[in-house]
Tab-separated table of C-alpha atoms in Angstrom:
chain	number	residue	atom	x	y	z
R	67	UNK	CA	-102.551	37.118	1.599
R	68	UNK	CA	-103.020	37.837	5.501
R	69	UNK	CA	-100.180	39.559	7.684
R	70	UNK	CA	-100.041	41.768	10.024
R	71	UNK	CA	-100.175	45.014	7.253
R	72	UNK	CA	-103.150	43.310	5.640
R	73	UNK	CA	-104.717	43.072	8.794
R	74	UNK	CA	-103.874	46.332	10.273
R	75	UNK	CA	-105.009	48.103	7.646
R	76	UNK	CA	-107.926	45.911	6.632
R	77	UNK	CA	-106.862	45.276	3.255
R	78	UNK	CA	-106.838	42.196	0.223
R	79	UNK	CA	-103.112	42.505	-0.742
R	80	UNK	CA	-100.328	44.059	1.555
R	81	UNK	CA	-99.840	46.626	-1.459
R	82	UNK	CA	-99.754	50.401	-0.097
R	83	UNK	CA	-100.514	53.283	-3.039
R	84	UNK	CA	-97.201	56.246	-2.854
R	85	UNK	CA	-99.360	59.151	-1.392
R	86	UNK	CA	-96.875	61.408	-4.150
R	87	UNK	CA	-97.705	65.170	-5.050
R	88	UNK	CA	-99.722	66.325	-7.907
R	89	UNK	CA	-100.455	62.483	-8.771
R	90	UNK	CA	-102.201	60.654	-6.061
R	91	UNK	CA	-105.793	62.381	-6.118
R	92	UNK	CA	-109.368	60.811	-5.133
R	93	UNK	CA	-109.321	58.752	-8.527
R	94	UNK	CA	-105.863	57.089	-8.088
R	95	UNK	CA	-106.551	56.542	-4.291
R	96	UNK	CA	-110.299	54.845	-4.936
R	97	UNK	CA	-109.014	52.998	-7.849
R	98	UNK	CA	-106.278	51.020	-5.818
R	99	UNK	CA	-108.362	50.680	-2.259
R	100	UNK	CA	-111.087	49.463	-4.617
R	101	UNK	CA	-108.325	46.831	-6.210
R	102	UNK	CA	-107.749	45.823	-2.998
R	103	UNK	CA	-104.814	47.689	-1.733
R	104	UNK	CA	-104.382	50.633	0.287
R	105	UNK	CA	-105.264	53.920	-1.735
R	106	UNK	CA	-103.546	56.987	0.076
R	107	UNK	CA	-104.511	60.616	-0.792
R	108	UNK	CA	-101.503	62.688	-1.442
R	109	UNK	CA	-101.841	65.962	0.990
R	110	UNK	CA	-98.546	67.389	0.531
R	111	UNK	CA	-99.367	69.353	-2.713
R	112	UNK	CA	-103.052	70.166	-1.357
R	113	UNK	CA	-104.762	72.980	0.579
R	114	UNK	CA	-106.786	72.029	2.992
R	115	UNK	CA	-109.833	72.830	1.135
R	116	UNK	CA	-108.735	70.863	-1.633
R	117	UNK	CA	-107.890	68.202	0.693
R	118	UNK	CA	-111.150	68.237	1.871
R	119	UNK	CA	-113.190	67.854	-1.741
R	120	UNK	CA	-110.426	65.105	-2.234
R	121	UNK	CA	-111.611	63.143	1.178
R	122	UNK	CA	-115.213	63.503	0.520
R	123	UNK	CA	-114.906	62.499	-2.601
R	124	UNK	CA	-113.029	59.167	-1.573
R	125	UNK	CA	-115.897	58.844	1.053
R	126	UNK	CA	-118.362	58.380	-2.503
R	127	UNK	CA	-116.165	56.819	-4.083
R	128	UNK	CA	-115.400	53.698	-2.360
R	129	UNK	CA	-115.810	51.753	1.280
R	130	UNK	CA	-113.047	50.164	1.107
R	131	UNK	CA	-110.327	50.926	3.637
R	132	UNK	CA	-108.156	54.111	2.063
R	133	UNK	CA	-105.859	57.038	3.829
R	134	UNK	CA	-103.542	59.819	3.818
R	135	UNK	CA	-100.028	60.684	3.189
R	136	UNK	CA	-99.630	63.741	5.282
R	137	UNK	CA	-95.861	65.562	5.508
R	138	UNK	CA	-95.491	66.552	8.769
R	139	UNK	CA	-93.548	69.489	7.860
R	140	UNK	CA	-96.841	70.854	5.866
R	141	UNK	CA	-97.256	74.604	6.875
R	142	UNK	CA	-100.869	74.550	7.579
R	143	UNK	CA	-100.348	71.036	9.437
R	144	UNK	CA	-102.785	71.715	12.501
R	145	UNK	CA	-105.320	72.882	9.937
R	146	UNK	CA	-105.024	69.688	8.274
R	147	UNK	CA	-104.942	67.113	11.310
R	148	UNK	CA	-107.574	68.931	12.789
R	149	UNK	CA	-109.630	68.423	9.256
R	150	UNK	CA	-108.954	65.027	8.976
R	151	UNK	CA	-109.782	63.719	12.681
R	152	UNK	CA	-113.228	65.409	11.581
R	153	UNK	CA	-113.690	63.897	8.624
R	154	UNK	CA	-113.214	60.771	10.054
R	155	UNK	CA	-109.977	59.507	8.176
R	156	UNK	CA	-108.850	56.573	9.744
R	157	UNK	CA	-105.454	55.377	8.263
R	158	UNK	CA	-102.430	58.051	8.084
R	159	UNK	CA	-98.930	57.890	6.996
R	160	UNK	CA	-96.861	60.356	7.947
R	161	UNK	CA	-93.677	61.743	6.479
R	162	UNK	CA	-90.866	64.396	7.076
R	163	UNK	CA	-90.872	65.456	10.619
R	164	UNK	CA	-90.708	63.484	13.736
R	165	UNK	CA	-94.325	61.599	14.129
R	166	UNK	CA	-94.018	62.137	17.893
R	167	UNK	CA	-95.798	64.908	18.640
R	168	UNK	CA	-98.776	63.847	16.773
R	169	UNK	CA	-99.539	59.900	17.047
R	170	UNK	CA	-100.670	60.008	20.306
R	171	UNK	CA	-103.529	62.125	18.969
R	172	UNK	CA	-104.161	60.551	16.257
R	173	UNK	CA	-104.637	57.183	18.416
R	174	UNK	CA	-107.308	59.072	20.257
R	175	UNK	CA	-109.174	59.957	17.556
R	176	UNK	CA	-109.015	56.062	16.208
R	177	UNK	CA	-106.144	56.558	13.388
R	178	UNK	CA	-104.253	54.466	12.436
R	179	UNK	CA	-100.439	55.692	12.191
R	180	UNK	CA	-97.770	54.320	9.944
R	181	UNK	CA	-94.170	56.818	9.411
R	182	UNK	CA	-91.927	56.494	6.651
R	183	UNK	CA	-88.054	56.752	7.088
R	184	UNK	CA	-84.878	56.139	5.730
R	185	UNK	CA	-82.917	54.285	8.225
R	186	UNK	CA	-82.966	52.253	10.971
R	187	UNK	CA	-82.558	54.799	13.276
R	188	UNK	CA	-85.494	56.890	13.031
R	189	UNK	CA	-87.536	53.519	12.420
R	190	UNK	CA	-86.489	53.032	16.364
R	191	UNK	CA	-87.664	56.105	17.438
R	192	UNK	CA	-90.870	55.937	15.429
R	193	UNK	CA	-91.598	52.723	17.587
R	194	UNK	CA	-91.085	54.689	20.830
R	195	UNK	CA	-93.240	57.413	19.460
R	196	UNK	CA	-96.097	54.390	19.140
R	197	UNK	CA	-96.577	54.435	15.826
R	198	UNK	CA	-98.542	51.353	14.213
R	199	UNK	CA	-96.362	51.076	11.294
R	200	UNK	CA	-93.349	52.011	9.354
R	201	UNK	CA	-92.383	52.406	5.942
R	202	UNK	CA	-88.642	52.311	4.808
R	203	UNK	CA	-87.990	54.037	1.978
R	204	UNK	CA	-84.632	53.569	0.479
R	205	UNK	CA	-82.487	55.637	-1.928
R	206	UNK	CA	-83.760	54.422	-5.281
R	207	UNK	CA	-87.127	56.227	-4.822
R	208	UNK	CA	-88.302	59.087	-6.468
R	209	UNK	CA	-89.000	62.540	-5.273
R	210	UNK	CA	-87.560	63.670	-1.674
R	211	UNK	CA	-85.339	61.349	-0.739
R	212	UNK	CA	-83.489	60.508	2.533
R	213	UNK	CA	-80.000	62.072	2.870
R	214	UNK	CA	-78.146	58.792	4.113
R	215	UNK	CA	-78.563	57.198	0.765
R	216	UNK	CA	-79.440	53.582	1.124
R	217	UNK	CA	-80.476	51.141	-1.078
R	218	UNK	CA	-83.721	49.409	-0.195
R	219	UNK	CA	-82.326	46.474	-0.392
R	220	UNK	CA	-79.471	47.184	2.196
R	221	UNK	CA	-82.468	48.993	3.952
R	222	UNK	CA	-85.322	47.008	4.755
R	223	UNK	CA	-82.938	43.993	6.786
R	224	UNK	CA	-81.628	46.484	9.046
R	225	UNK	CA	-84.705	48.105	9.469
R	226	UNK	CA	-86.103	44.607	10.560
R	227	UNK	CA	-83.206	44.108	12.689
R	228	UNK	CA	-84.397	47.713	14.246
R	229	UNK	CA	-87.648	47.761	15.075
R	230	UNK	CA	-90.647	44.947	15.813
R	231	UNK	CA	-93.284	47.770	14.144
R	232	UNK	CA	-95.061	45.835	10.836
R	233	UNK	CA	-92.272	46.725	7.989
R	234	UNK	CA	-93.464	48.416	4.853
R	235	UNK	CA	-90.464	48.525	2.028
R	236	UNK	CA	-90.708	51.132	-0.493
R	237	UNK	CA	-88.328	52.743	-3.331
R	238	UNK	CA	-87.834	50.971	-6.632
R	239	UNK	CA	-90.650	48.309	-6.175
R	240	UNK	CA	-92.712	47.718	-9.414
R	241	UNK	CA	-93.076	44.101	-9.644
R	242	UNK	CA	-94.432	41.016	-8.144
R	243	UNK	CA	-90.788	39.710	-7.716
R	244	UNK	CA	-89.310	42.770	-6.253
R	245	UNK	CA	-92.184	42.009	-3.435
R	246	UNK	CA	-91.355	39.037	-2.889
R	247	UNK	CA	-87.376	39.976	-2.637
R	248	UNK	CA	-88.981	42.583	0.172
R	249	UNK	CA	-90.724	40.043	1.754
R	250	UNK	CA	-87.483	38.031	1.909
R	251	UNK	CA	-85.449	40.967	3.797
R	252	UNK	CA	-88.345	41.316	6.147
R	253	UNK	CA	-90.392	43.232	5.015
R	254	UNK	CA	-95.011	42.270	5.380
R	255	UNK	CA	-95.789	44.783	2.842
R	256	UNK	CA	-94.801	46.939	-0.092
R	257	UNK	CA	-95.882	50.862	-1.193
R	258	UNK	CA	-95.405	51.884	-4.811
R	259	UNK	CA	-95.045	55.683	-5.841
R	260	UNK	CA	-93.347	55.425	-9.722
R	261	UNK	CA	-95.526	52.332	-10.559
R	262	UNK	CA	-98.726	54.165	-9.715
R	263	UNK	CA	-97.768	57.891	-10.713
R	264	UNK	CA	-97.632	56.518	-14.295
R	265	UNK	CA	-100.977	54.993	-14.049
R	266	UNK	CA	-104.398	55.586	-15.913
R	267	UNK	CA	-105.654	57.165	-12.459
R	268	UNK	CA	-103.146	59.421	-11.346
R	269	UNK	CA	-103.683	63.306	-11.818
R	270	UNK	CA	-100.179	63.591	-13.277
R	271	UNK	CA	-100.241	65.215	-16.661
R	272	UNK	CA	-99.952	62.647	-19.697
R	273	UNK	CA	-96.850	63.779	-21.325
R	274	UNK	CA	-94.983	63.659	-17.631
R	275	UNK	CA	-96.659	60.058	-18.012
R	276	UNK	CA	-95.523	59.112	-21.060
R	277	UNK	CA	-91.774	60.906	-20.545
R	278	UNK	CA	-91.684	58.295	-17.470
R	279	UNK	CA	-92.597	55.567	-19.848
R	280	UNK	CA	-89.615	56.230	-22.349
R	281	UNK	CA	-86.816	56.444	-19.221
R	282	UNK	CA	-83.601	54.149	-19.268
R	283	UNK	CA	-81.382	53.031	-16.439
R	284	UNK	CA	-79.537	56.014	-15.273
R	285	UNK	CA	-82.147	58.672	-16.749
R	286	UNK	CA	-82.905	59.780	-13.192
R	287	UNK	CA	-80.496	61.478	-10.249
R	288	UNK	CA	-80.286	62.548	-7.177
R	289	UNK	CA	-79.860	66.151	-6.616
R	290	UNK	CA	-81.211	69.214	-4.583
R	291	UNK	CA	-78.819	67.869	-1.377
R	292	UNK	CA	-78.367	71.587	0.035
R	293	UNK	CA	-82.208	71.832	-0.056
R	294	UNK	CA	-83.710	68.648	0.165
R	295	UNK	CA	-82.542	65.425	-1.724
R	296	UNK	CA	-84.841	64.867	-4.452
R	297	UNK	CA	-84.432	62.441	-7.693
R	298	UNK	CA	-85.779	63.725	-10.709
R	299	UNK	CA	-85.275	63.090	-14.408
R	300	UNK	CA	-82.445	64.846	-16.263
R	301	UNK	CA	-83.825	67.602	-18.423
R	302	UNK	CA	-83.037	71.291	-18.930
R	303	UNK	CA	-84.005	72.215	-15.517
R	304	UNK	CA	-81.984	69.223	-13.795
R	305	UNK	CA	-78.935	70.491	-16.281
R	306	UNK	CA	-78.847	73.774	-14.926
R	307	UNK	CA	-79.153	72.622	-11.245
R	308	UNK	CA	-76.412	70.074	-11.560
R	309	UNK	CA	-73.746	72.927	-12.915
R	310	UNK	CA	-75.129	74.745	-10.836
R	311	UNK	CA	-74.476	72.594	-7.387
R	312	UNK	CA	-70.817	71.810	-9.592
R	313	UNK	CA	-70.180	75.379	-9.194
R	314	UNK	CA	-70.528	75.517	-5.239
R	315	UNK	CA	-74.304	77.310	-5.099
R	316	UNK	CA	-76.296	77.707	-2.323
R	317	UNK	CA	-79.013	76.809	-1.204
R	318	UNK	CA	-80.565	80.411	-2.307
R	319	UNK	CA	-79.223	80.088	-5.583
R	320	UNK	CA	-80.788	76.798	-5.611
R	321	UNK	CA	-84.289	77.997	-5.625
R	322	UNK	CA	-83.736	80.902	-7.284
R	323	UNK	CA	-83.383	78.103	-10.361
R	324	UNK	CA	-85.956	76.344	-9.001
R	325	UNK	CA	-89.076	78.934	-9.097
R	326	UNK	CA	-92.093	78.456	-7.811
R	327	UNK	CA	-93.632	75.709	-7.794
R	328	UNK	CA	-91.377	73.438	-10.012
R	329	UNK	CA	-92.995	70.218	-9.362
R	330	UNK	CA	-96.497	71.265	-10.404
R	331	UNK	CA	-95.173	72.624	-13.452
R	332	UNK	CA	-93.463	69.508	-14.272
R	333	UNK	CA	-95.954	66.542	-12.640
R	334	UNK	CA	-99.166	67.999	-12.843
R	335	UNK	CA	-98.796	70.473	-16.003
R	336	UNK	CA	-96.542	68.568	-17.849
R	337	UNK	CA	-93.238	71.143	-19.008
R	338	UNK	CA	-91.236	68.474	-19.419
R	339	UNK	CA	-87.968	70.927	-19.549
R	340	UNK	CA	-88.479	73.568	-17.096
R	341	UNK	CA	-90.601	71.223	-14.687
R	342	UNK	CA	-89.185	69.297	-11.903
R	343	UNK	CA	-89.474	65.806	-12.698
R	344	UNK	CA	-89.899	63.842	-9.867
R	345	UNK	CA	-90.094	59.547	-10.186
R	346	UNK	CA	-87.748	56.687	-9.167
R	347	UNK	CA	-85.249	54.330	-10.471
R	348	UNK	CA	-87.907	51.718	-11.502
R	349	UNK	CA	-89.640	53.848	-13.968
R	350	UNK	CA	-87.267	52.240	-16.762
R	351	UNK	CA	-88.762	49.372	-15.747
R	352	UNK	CA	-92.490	50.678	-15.971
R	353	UNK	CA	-93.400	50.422	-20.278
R	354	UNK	CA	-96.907	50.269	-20.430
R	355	UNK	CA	-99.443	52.775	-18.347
R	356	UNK	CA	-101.884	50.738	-17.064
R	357	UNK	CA	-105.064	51.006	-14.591
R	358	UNK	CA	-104.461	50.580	-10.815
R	359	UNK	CA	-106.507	47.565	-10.447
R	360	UNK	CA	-104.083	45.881	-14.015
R	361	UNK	CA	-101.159	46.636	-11.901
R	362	UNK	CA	-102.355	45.203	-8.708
R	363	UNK	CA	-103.551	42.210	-10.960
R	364	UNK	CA	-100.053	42.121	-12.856
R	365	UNK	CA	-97.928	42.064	-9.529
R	366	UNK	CA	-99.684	39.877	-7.374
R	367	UNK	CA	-99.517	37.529	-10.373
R	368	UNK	CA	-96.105	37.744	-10.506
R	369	UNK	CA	-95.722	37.609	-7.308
R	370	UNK	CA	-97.730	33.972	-6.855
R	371	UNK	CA	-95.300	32.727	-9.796
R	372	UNK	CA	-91.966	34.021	-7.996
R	373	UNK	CA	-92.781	32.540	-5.543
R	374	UNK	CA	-93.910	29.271	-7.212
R	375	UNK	CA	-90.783	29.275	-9.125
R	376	UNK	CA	-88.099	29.320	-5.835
R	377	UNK	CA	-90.226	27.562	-3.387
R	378	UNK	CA	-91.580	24.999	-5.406
């Protein structure tokens, strides 16, 4: 397949790796560049030294074109930027801030730049900050989630409509078919966070893994609005938030419930009841936990055969 993400990025299959906390480590992120997508390096749940073992181990790990997911609103950001343009990194998505007041540096330093976003709005303005790229993430995603709520599917066309940038679609995309659908609304490429979180490779504890495995439609929400909007399966800790948020708390009392770091305790340490369970929609889709390169394999099959199957 050749498009303009496959060729941006240099890349087999327009397939882009979720960079998602406390799951996408060196092994996930070699694993699917090595497949022939694009393997991204989660920084938001890393310190920069452990950022740094995680990019020199990518370096050994494969040559194949790879980058990082890096949250703009990371509180040692210039450490991290300034680690990365040193290192040599040369593909970066950003996420959660305004990409503005970093691309053009990034540029200079011969990095790529793709921003994800949940409208068409900010996809605009990420084309006027010069970005390369842009991802649109819609509402059935897992994890932080944009607060205007849309469906990928009533996403990605208006997004299109938005912005020239190469169009990534991302939330709720598993399956060969569901790429092609994207590819129908517009969009050259797809990233998968749920789909690769429950894989062989990710870092993600096994019982968070397997918990995925066993979901049913409806098993994850939405919640966390006065903080950030975050979907996460229902479990004794999502119980006590949702009465919680039924009762009128605050944003205080929201953390306070919360504790420190919840998503570690339920991604990467696997407390399936007091851990914050963060995955999408499609994970009651997702039955078997396979490798990255099986699931690369498995969707671009399905993919060829969609496509086969309407176009003739």
């Amino acid at each position: 397949m050749k498009n303009r993400i496959t060729e941006l990025f240099g890349i087999e299959y327009p397939v882009i790796q979720g960079g998602m906390v406390w799951c996408s480590g060196w092994r996930l992120a070699a694993a699917v560049s090595e497949a022939g997508g694009l393997g991204l390096l989660g920084a938001g749940s890393m310190h920069p030294e452990t950022l740094l073992e995680h990019i020199r181990k990518m370096k050994e790990a494969t040559r194949k074109p790879w980058g990082i997911n890096l949250p703009l609103m990371y509180p040692e950001i210039d450490t991290l930027i300034d680690m990365i343009i040193a290192e040599g990194v040369k593909i970066v998505f950003t996420s959660a801030g305004s990409p503005k007041k970093y691309t053009a540096r990034f540029h200079a330093a011969g990095i790529k730049v793709a921003h994800v976003v949940s409208s068409s709005k900010f996809a605009a303005k990420c084309e006027e900050a010069g970005v390369d790229a842009v991802v649109a993430e819609g509402f059935e995603a897992g994890g932080h989630n944009g607060r205007e709520e849309t469906t990928t599917m009533v996403l990605i066309p208006q997004v299109r409509r938005a912005t020239t940038l190469p169009l990534v679609a991302a939330g709720g995309i598993a399956s060969g078919e569901a790429m092609l659908a994207a590819e129908a609304l517009g969009a050259e490429g797809v990233q998968c966070g749920t789909v690769f979180a429950m894989s062989k490779e990710s870092s993600a504890a096994d019982a968070f893994k397997d918990r995925c495995a066993s979901l049913q439609e409806g098993d994850t929400m939405l919640c966390l609005k006065k903080l950030a909007p975050t979907r996460m399966i229902k479990n004794p800790l999502y119980d006590e938030i949702k009465t919680a948020e039924d009762n009128g708390a605050d944003a205080e009392a929201l953390r306070g419930i919360l504790g420190k770091a919840a998503s570690k305790r339920g991604i990467f340490e696997g407390d399936l009841d007091r851990g914050e369970l963060e995955i999408g929609q499609v994970a009651s889709a997702v039955k078997e936990i396979q490798t990255a390169a099986q699931i690369l394999e498995r969707m671009m099959g399905e993919y060829a055969d969609a496509r086969k199957r309407i176009l003739g």
